[in-house]
CSV table of C-alpha atoms in Angstrom, one decimal:
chain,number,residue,atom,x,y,z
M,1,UNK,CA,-51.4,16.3,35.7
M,2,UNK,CA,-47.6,16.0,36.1
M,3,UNK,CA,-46.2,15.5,32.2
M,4,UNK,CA,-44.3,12.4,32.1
M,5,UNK,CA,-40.7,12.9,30.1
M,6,UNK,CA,-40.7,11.3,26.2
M,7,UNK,CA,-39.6,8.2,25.8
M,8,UNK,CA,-36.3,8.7,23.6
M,9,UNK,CA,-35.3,5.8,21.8
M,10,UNK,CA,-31.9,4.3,22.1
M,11,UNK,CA,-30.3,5.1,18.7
M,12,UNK,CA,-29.4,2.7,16.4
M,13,UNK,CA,-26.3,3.2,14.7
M,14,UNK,CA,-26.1,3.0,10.9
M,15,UNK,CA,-22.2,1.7,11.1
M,16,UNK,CA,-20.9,-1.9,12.4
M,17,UNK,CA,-17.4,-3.6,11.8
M,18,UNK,CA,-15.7,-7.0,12.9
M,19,UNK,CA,-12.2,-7.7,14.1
M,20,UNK,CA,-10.7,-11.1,13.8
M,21,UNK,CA,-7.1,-12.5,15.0
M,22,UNK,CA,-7.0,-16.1,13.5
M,23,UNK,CA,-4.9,-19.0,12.9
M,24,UNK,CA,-4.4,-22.0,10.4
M,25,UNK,CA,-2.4,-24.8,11.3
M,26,UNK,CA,-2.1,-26.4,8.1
M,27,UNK,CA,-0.4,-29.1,6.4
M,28,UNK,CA,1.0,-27.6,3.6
M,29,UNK,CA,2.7,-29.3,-0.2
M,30,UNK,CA,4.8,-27.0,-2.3
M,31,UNK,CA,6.7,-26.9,-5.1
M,32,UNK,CA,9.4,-24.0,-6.1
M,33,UNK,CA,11.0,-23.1,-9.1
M,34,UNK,CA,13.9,-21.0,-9.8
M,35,UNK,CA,15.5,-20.5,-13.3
M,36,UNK,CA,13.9,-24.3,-14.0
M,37,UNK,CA,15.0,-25.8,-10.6
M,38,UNK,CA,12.5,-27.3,-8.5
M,39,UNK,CA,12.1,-28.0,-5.2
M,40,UNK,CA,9.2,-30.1,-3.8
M,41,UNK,CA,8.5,-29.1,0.1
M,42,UNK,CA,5.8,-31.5,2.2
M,43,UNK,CA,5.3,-29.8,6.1
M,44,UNK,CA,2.9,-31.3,8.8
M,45,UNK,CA,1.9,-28.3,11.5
M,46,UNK,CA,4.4,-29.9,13.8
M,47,UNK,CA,7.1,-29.2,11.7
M,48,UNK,CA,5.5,-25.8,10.6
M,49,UNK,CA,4.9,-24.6,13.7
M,50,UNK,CA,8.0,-26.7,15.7
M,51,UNK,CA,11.1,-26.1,14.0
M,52,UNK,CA,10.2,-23.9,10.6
M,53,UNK,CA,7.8,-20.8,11.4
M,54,UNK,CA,10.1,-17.6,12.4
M,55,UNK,CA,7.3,-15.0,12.5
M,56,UNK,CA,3.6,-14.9,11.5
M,57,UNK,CA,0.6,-12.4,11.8
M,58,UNK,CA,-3.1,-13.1,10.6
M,59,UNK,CA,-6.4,-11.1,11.2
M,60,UNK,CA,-9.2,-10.2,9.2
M,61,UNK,CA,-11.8,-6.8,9.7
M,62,UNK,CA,-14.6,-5.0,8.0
M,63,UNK,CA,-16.4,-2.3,8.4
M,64,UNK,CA,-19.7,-1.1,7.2
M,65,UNK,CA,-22.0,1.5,6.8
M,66,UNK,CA,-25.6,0.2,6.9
M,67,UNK,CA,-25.0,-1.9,4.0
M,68,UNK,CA,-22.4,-1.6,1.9
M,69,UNK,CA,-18.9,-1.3,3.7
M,70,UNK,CA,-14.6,-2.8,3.7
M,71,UNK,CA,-13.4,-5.7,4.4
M,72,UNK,CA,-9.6,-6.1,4.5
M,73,UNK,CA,-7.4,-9.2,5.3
M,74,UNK,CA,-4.0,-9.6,6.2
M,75,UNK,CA,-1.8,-12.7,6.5
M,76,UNK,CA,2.0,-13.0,6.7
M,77,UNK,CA,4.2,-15.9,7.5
M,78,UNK,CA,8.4,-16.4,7.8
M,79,UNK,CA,9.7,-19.9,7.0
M,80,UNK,CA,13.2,-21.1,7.7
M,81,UNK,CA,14.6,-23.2,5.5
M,82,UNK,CA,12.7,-26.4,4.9
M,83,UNK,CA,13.8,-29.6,3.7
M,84,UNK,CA,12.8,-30.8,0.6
M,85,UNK,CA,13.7,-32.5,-3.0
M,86,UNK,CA,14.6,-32.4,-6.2
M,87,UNK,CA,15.6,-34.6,-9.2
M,88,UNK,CA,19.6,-36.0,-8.6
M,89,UNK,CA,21.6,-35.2,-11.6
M,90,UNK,CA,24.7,-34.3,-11.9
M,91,UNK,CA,26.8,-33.2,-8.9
M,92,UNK,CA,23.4,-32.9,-6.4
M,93,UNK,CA,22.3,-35.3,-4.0
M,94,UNK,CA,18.8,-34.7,-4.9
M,95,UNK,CA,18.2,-32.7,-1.6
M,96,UNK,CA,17.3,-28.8,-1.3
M,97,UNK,CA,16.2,-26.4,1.2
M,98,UNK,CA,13.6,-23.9,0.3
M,99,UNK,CA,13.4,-20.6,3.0
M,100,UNK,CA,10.0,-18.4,2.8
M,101,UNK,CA,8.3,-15.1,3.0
M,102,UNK,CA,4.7,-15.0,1.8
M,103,UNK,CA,2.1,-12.6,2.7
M,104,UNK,CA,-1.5,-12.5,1.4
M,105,UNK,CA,-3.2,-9.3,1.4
M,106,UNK,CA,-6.8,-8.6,0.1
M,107,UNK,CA,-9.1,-5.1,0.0
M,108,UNK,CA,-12.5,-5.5,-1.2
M,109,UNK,CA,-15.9,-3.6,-1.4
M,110,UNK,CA,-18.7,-5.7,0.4
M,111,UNK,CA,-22.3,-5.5,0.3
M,112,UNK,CA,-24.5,-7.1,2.8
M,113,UNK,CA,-27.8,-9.2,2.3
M,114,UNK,CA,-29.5,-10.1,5.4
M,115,UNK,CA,-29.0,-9.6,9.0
M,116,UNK,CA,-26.3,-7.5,10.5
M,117,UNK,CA,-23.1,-9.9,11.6
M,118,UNK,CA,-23.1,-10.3,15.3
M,119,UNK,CA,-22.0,-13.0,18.1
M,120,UNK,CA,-25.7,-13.8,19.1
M,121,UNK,CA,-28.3,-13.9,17.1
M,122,UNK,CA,-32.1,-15.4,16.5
M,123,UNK,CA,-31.8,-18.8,14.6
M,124,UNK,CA,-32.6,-18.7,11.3
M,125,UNK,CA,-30.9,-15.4,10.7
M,126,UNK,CA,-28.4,-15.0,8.2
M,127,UNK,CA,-26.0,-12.7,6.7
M,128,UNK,CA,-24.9,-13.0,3.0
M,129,UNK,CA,-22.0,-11.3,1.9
M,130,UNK,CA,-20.3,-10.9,-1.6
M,131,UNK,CA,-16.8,-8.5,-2.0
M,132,UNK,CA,-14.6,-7.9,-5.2
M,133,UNK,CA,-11.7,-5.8,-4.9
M,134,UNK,CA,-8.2,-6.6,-5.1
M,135,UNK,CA,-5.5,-9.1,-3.7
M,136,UNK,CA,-1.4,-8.3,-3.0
M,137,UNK,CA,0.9,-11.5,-2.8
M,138,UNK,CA,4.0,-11.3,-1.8
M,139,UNK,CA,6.6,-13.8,-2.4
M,140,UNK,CA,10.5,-14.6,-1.6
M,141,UNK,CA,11.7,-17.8,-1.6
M,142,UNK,CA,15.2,-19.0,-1.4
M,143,UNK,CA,16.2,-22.4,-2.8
M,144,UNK,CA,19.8,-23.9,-2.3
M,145,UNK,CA,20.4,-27.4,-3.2
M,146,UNK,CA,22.8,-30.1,-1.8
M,147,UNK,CA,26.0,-30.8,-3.5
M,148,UNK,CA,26.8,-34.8,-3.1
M,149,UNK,CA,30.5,-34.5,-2.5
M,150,UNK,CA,31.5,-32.3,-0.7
M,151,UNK,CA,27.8,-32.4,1.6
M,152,UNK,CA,27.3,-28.6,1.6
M,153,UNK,CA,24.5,-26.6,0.0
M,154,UNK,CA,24.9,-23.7,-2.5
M,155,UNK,CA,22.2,-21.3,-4.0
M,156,UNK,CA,20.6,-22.3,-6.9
M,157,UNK,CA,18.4,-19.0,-7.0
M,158,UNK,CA,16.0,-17.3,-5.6
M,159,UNK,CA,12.4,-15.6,-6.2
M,160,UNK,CA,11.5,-12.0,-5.3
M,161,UNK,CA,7.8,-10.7,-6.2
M,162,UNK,CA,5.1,-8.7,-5.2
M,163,UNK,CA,2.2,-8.5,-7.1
M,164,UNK,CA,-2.0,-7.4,-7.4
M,165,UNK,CA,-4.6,-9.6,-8.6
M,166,UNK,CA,-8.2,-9.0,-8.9
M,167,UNK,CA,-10.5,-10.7,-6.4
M,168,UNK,CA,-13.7,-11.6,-5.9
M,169,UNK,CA,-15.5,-14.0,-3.8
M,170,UNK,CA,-18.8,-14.6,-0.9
M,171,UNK,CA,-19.1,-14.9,2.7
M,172,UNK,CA,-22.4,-15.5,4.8
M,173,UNK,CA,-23.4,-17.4,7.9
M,174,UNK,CA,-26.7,-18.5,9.8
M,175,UNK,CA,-27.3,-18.8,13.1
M,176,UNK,CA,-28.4,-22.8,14.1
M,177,UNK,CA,-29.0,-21.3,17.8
M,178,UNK,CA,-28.8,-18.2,19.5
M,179,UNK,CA,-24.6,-18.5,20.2
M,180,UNK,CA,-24.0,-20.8,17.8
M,181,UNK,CA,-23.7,-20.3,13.9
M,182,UNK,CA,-22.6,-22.2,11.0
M,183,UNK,CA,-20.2,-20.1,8.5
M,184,UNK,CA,-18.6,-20.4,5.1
M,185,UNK,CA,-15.8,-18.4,2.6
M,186,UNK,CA,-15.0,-18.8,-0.8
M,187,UNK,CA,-12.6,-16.7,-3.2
M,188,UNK,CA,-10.8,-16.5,-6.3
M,189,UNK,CA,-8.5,-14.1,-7.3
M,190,UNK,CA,-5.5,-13.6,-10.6
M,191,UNK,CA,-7.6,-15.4,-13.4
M,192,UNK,CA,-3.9,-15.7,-15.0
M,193,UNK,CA,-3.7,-11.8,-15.2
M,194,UNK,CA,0.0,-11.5,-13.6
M,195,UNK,CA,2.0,-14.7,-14.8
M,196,UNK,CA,1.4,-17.2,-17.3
M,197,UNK,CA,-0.2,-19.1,-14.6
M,198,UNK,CA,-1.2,-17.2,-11.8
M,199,UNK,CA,-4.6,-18.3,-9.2
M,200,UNK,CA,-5.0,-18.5,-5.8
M,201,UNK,CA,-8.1,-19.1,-3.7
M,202,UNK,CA,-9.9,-20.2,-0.2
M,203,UNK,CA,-12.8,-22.6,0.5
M,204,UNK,CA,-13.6,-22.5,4.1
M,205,UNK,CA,-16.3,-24.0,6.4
M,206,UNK,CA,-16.8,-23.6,10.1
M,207,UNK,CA,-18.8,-22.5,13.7
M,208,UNK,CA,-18.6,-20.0,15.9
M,209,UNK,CA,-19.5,-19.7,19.3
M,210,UNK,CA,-20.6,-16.8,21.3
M,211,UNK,CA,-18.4,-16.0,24.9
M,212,UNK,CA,-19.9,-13.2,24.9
M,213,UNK,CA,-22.5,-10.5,23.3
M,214,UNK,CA,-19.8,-9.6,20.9
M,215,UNK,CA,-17.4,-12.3,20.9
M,216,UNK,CA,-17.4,-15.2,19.0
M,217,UNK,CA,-14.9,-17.9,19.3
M,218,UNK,CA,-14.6,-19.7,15.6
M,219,UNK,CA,-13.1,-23.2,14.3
M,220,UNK,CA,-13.2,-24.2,10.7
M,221,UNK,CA,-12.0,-25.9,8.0
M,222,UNK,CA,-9.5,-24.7,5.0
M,223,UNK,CA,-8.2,-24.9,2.0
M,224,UNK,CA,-6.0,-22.4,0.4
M,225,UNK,CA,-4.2,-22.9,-2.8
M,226,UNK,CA,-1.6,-20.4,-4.8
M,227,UNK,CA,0.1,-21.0,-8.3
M,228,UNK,CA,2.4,-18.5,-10.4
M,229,UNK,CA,4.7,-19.1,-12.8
M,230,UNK,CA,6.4,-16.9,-15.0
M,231,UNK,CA,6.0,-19.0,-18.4
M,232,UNK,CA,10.0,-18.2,-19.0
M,233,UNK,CA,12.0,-21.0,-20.8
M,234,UNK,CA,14.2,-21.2,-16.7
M,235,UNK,CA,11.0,-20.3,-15.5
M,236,UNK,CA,10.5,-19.0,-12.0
M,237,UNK,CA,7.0,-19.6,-10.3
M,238,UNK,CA,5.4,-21.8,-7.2
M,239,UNK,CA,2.6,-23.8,-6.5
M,240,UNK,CA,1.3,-23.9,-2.8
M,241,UNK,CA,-2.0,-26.3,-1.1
M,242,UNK,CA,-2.4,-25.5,2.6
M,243,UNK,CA,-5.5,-27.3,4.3
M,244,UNK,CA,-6.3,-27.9,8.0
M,245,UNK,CA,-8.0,-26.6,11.0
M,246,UNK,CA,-8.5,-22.7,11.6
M,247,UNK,CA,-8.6,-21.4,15.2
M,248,UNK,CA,-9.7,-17.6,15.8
M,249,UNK,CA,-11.4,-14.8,18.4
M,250,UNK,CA,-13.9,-12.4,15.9
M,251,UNK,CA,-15.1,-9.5,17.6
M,252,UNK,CA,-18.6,-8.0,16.6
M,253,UNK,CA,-18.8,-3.6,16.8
């Protein structure tokens, strides 16, 4: 009798990780204060994304090793100066221009409950994933106001900072049919621990839909909010609400 060769089993890999390129087009309210100035900035995306944005980047990855693993997140954006307004007194018109630079960055340890995150999946399944770890904001605004005779706008200061936060926050999704899957993201981070006032956070709900065995492509919903402020008598500090649709491409490892 001839012996057959043993069956080897294709191996199953104790690591995974995710890549994801995204973008939110967002209608965005502001307000900015330098040394007790403020400037009050509304932007619709077609402004954002028309006339203001200069340069922007945006992706999200993790990686993990059978349970516990990274997740890192990385979002910059370049605004020119955008119209906005302020209280007329004295020799301003009551119009200002605000030009920004704000990047969110966020490092966290994860642990997953649940299935493994993939692009196709049995429904029912589901991944739940809370991460704590820490958040870097970067900040620099620029806000020059309007003098009402002669029309010509002159710095009235500006705000330079970059500073870490503690974070925590929950991720999970489910799978509603083999390609498609309902997901959702929450987070807080600061807790007032940089700045008098100082909080930001994300609430986010969405699909995804599978092109592919490891691609997904995913639309959602959110919300991201940011306040700071220095507590000095001029105070420095800005308060930021960005909400609309997210578009983005997550690739499954």
């Amino acid at each position: 009798v001839t012996d057959l060769p043993p069956v080897v089993a294709a191996p199953n890999s104790n690591w995974a990780a995710t890549a994801e390129f995204y973008a939110l087009i967002p209608w965005a309210d502001s307000s900015t204060t330098v040394k007790g100035f403020d400037a009050v900035t509304t932007l619709n995306p077609s402004e954002i994304f028309g006339e203001q944005l200069q340069s922007a980047f945006a992706m999200r990855a993790s990686v993990e090793y059978k349970r516990v693993g990274l997740l890192a997140d990385v979002s910059y954006s370049q605004l020119g100066a955008q119209q906005s307004f302020n209280t007329s007194s004295g020799l301003l018109s009551g119009n200002s221009t605000v030009s920004s630079i704000n990047g969110i960055y966020d490092l966290a340890l994860r642990y997953r409950f649940g299935s493994r995150e993939a692009a196709v999946g049995v429904p029912g399944e589901f991944s739940l994933i809370p991460y704590a770890g820490v958040r870097v904001v970067e900040a620099q605004l620029v806000v020059e106001a309007q003098l009402q005779n002669p029309r010509q706008y002159i710095k009235q200061g500006n705000l330079s900072r970059t500073w870490a936060e503690p974070l925590i926050g929950l991720q999970g999704s489910v799978f509603l049919a083999p390609r498609l899957r309902a997901f959702g993201r929450f987070d807080l981070a600061g807790f007032g621990l940089a700045g008098e006032q100082d909080l930001t956070g994300n609430a986010q709900l969405g699909f995804g839909y599978a092109v592919g065995n490891n691609t997904s492509l995913n639309i959602s919903m959110r919300y991201f909010g940011q306040t700071w402020n220095n507590g000095a008598r001029l105070d420095n500090g800005y308060t930021s609400h960005q909400y609309g649709p997210e578009v983005a491409v997550k690739f499954f490892f």
